[in-house]
Amino acid sequence: MQPEPTAELRHRIIETPAGRLHLVEQGTGPLVLLVHGFPESWYSWRLQLPALAAAGYRAAAIDVRGYGRSSRPAATDAYRMLDLVQDNVAAVRALGEESAVVVGHDWGSNIAASSALLHPEVFHAVGLLSVPYAPPGGPRPTDVFGRIGGPEQEFYVSYFQEPGRAEAEIEPDVRGWLAGFYAALSADTMPARGEPDPHFVTHGGRLRDRFPTGPLPAWLSEDDLDVYAAEFEHTGLTGALNRYRNMDRDWEDLAPHRGAPVTQPSLFIGGTLDASTTWMADAINAYPTTLPALSASHLLEGCGHWIQQERPAEVNRLLTDWLTTLQS
């Protein structure tokens, strides 16, 4: 397998059940499909695409349905997990491959895990960043999230679930909101222990009221922020937020798979300062049962939520080392 360090980025539009899916690919070799989270885009993998290409892989980072140059269906229920999984399957097929490794971050981690669970014949290995795998099941999600926070504040997931509510906060100043949201979950700019938690909204308030107001995190340049802001100023946030508005539908759709493990080779990488990782510590502890073919679980000390952008060298090394084991 020969590395291709000078390979160029290639933008492509492919057909999916929802219409078009935009992706950016680099390199040749076994296919690695990269799935971003909220509120991001294919650009979140800009530091992984060349590294994977140089290691001898064909890396393809998608714009998830509702983001960037991909289609944005009008119906809220067009963003349920089953549909996003089918988009991933369509991407693999459109790229001329029978199977792929799928790697996801944040919501992309859930989408990647669900893709592997529902289509093991297509996704023969899965990498999960920041958000651990937890099998389908348990109580209805809105019931759980509605109890978090108590009488004085509301969990951000519940806040995002009400159509139009978060949009009214975000869209008058997309760039400023994104800057605050990214900073709130980054290791070097997140609020200190004891300060108001940006995962919660005071009743009648806004999420951004708890964002830090200082400099951008070290991983995010002004130019990077411009890229993200330009995407969402063009698309709006509704498509992205509709992922949160389908959690109960997902709970119903995936009921036949309650408690099911993902049995393909897997990898998890989280940050010790990331609430997604710390809140779901029980899910990580359950990996011997839920991810029985787990190759390794890594927690990067002092790392926040945007793991592949905050610590690209470490993440790239862990990903490429793991991918190498899949070829042996």
Coordinates of C-alpha atoms in Angstrom, one line a residue, residues 8-14 16 20-28 30-37 40-53 57-65 67-70 87-88 90-92 95 100-105 108 111-112 123 129 228 231 308-309 316 319:
E8 CA -5.5 16.7 -4.0
L9 CA -8.9 17.1 -2.3
R10 CA -11.7 16.1 -4.6
H11 CA -15.2 17.5 -4.1
R12 CA -18.0 15.3 -5.3
I13 CA -21.8 15.3 -5.3
I14 CA -23.5 11.9 -5.2
T16 CA -28.9 9.5 -2.1
R20 CA -27.6 15.1 -3.2
L21 CA -24.8 14.3 -0.8
H22 CA -21.6 16.4 -0.9
L23 CA -18.3 14.8 0.1
V24 CA -14.6 15.6 -0.1
E25 CA -12.2 12.8 -0.7
Q26 CA -8.4 12.4 -0.7
G27 CA -6.1 9.5 -1.4
T28 CA -6.5 6.0 -2.8
P30 CA -9.3 1.1 1.3
L31 CA -12.3 3.5 1.9
V32 CA -12.7 5.3 5.2
L33 CA -15.9 7.3 5.5
L34 CA -15.8 10.3 7.9
V35 CA -19.0 11.6 9.5
H36 CA -19.0 14.9 11.3
G37 CA -21.2 16.1 14.2
E40 CA -19.8 21.2 11.8
S41 CA -19.2 20.0 8.2
W42 CA -16.8 17.9 6.1
Y43 CA -14.3 20.6 7.0
S44 CA -14.0 19.2 10.5
W45 CA -11.9 16.4 9.0
R46 CA -9.5 18.7 7.1
L47 CA -6.6 17.6 9.3
Q48 CA -7.4 13.9 8.9
L49 CA -8.0 13.7 5.1
P50 CA -4.3 14.3 4.2
A51 CA -3.0 12.1 7.0
L52 CA -5.2 9.2 6.0
A53 CA -4.3 9.7 2.3
Y57 CA -6.3 5.2 2.4
R58 CA -9.1 6.7 0.5
A59 CA -10.7 9.1 3.0
A60 CA -14.1 10.6 2.2
A61 CA -15.6 13.2 4.5
I62 CA -19.3 13.9 3.9
D63 CA -21.6 16.8 4.6
V64 CA -24.3 15.1 6.6
R65 CA -27.9 15.6 5.3
Y67 CA -25.4 20.6 6.2
G68 CA -23.2 22.4 3.7
R69 CA -23.8 21.4 0.0
S70 CA -25.8 18.3 0.8
D87 CA -27.0 8.1 3.2
N88 CA -23.8 6.5 4.4
A90 CA -25.4 5.3 -0.6
A91 CA -22.0 7.1 -0.3
V92 CA -20.1 3.8 -0.2
L95 CA -17.8 5.6 -4.5
A100 CA -15.8 0.7 4.2
V101 CA -14.6 1.7 7.6
V102 CA -16.8 4.4 9.1
V103 CA -15.5 6.9 11.6
G104 CA -17.7 9.5 13.3
H105 CA -17.4 12.4 15.7
G108 CA -21.4 11.4 13.6
I111 CA -24.5 7.7 13.0
A112 CA -21.3 5.7 12.5
F123 CA -19.3 -1.2 7.4
L129 CA -14.8 9.9 18.6
Y228 CA -18.0 27.3 9.3
E231 CA -21.7 27.4 5.5
Q308 CA -9.8 15.6 16.0
Q309 CA -9.3 19.4 15.6
N316 CA -4.3 10.8 13.3
L319 CA -6.6 6.2 13.6

